[in-house]
Coordinates of C-alpha atoms and ligand atoms in Angstrom, one line a residue:
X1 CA -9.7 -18.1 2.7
X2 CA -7.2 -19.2 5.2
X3 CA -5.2 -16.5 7.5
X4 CA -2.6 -17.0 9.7
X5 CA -3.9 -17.4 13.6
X6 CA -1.5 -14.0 14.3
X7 CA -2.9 -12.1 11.2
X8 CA -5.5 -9.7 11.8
X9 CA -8.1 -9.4 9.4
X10 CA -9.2 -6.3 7.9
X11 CA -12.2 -5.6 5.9
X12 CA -11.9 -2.5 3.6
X13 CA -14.9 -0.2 2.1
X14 CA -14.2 2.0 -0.3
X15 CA -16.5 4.0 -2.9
X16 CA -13.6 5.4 -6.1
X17 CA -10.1 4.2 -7.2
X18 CA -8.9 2.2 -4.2
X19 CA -5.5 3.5 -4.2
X20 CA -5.4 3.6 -0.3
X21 CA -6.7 0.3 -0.4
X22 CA -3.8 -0.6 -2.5
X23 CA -1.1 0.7 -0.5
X24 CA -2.5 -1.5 2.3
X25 CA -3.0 -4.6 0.1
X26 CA 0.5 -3.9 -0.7
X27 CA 1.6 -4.2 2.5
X28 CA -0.1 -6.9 4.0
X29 CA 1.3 -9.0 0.6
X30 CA 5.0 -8.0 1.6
X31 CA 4.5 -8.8 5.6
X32 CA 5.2 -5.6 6.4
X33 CA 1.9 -4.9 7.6
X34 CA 0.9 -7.9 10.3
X35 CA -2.5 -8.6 8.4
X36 CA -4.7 -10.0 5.3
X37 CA -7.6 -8.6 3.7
X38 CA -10.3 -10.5 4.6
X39 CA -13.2 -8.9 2.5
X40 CA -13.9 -5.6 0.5
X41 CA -17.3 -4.2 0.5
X42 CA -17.9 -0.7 -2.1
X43 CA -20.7 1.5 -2.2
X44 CA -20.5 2.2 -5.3
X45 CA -20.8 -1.2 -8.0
X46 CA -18.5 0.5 -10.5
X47 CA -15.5 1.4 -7.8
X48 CA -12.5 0.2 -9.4
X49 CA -11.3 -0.7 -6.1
X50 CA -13.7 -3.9 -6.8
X51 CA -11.4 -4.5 -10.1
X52 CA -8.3 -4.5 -7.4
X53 CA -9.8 -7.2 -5.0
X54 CA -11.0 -9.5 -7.7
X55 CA -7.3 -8.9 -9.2
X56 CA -6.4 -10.4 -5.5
X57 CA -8.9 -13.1 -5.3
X58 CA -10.4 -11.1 -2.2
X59 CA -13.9 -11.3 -1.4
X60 CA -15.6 -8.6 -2.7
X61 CA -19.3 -7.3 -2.2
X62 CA -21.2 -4.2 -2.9
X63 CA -23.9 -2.5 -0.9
X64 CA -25.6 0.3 -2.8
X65 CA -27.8 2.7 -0.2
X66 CA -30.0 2.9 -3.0
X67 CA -31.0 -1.1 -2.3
X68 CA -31.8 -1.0 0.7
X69 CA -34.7 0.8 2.9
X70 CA -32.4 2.5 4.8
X71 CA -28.4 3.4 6.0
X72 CA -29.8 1.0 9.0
X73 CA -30.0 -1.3 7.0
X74 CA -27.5 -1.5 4.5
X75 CA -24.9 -1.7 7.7
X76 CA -26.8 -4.3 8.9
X77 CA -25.7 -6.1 5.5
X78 CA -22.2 -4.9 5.7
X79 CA -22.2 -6.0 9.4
X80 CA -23.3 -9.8 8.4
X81 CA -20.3 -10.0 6.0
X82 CA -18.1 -8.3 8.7
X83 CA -19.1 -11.0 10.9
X84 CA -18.5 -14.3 8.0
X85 CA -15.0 -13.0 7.7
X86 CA -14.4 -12.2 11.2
X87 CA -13.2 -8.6 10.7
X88 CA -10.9 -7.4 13.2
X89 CA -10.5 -4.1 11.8
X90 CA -12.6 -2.1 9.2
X91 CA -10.5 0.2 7.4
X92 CA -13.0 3.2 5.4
X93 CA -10.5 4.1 1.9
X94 CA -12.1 6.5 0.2
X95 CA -15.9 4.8 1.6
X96 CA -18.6 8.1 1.2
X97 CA -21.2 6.1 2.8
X98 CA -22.1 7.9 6.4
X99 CA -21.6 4.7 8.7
X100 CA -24.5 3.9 11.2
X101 CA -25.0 3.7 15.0
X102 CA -25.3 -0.1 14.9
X103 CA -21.7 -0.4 13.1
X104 CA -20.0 2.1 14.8
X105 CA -21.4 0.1 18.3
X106 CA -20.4 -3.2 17.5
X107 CA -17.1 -2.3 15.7
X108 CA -16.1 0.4 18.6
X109 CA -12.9 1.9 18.3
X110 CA -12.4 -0.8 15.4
X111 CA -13.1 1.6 12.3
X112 CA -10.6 3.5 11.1
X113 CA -10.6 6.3 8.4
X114 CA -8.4 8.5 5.9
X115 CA -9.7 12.2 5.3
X116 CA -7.8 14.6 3.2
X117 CA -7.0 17.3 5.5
X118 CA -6.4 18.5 8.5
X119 CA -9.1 17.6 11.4
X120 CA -11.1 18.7 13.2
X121 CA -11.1 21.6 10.2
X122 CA -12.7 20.8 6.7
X123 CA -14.3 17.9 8.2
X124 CA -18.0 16.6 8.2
X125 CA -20.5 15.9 5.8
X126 CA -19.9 18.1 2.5
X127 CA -16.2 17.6 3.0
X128 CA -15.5 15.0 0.7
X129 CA -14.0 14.3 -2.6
X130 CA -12.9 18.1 -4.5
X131 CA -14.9 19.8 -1.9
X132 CA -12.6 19.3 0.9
X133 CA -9.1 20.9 -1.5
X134 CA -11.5 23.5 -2.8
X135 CA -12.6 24.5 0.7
X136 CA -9.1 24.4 1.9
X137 CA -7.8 26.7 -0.8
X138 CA -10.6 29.1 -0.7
X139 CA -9.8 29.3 2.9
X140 CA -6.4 30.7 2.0
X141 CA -4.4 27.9 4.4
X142 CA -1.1 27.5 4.3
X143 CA -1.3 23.7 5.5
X144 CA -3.7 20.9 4.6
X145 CA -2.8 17.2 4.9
X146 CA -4.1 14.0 5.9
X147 CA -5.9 12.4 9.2
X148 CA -6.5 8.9 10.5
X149 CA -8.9 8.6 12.7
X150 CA -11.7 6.0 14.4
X151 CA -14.8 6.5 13.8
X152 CA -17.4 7.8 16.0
X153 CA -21.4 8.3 15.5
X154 CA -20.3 11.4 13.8
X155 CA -18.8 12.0 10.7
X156 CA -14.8 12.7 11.1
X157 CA -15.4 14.0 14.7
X158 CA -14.0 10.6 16.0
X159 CA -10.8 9.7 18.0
X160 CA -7.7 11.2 15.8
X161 CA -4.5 8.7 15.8
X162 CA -1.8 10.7 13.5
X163 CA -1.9 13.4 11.0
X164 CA 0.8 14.7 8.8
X165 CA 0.6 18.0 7.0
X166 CA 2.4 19.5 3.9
X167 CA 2.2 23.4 2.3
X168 CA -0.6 24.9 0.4
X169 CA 1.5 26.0 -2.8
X170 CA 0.5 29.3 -4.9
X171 CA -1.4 28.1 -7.7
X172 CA -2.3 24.8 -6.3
X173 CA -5.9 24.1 -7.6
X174 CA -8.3 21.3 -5.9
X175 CA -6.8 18.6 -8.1
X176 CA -3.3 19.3 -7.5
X177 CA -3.7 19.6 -4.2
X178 CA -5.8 16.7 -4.0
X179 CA -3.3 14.4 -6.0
X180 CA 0.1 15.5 -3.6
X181 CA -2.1 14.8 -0.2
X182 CA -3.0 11.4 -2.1
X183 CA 0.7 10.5 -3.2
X184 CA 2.6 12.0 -0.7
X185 CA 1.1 11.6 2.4
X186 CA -2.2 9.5 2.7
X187 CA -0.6 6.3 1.3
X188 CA 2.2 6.1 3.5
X189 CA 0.2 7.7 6.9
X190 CA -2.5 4.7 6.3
X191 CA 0.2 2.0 5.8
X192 CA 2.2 3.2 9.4
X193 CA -1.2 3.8 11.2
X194 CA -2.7 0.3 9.8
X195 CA 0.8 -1.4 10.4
X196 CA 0.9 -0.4 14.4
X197 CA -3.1 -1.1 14.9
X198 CA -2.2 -4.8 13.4
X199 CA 0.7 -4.6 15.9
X200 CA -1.3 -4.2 18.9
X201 CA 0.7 -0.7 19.4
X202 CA -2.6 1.8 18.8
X203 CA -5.8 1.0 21.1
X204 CA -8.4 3.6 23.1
X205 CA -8.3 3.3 26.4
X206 CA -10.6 6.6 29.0
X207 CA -11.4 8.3 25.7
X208 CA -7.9 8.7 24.7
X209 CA -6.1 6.8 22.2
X210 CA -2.8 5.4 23.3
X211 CA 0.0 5.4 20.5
X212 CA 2.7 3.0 21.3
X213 CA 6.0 3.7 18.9
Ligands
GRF301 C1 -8.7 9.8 -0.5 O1 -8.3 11.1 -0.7 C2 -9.3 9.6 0.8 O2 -8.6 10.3 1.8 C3 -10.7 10.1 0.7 O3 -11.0 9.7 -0.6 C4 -9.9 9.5 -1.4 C5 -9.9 8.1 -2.0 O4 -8.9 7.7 -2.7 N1 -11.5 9.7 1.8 P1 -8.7 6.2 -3.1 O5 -10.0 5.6 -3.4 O6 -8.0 5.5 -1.9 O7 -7.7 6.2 -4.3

């Protein structure tokens, strides 16, 4: 695969549909976003967001935990293709896998994620999926929304870079809720976010992160 010297590359893991992935597939096909996709990597083998990449031609890989010995490990795998396609940025789209201590060191401040709500509330590690709109709901909040973030050692305690909220309706259920934070706000949050980190306007610099619009 040959990209442009000015391109960054991203890698993207993902676990379900790949819509997120999409919109940023999208977007680095219509130059708006400053980028190519150099690799996609699932942990899960029947992710249709491995149907999406092959659609593209993009290199696509999967790393089930239950393969290797250990988390350790399987990033250790992930980190070997990160390093053949000379990732610049690792984008996690829908990706359930917990990332470990050797991924998050080598790719510092260069992993970025989507959650489905708010942070720092209804994040960590039962928050994903239904759980995090069923949560929300049962909490009785007005707001939920969408965060990007990097990621840290922990799960969805790193660095936050933007959020955007919208209202809790009366009668929303999980999958209503779940499907207007998808449509209306995490597609187009990950595309602006994505777009300025490929524009060199987004970096961390004394534990801060500096957002240049
Ligand atoms: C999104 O809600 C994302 O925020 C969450 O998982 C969902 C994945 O959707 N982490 P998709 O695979 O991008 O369609």
């Amino acid at each position: 695969m040959i990209v442009k010297a000015d391109k960054k590359r991203l890698a993207v893991l993902v676990s379900g549909g790949g819509s997120n992935m999409q919109a940023i597939l999208d977007n680095t096909l219509s130059g708006n976003i400053n980028a190519e996709i150099v690799a996609v990597i699932s942990s899960n083998a029947d992710a249709y967001a491995l149907i999406r990449a092959k659609n593209y031609n993009i290199p696509a890989f999967v790393c089930c935990l239950k393969d290797y010995s250990s988390p350790f490990e399987r990033d250790n795998y992930i980190l070997s293709i990160l390093d053949k396609y000379r990732a610049d940025y690792v984008l996690l789209a829908g990706y359930l896998g917990i990332i470990s201590q050797n991924l998050v060191k080598k790719y510092k401040n260069r992993i970025v994620n989507i959650h489905p709500a708010l942070l720092p509330k209804f994040g960590g590690k039962n928050y994903h999926g239904l759980n995090v709109h069923k949560a929300v709901i049962e909490a009785g909040e007005k707001r939920s929304g969408a965060t990007v973030h990097f990621v840290d050692e922990n799960i969805d305690t790193g660095l936050i870079i933007a959020s955007q909220g919208l209202d809790v309706l009366p009668g929303d259920t999980p999958e209503s809720l779940q499907s207007r934070i998808l449509n209306e706000i995490e597609h187009k949050l990950f595309v602006s976010v994505v777009k300025d980190l490929c524009d060199d306007k987004i970096w961390v610099e004394n534990n801060r992160v500096i957002y240049k619009k």
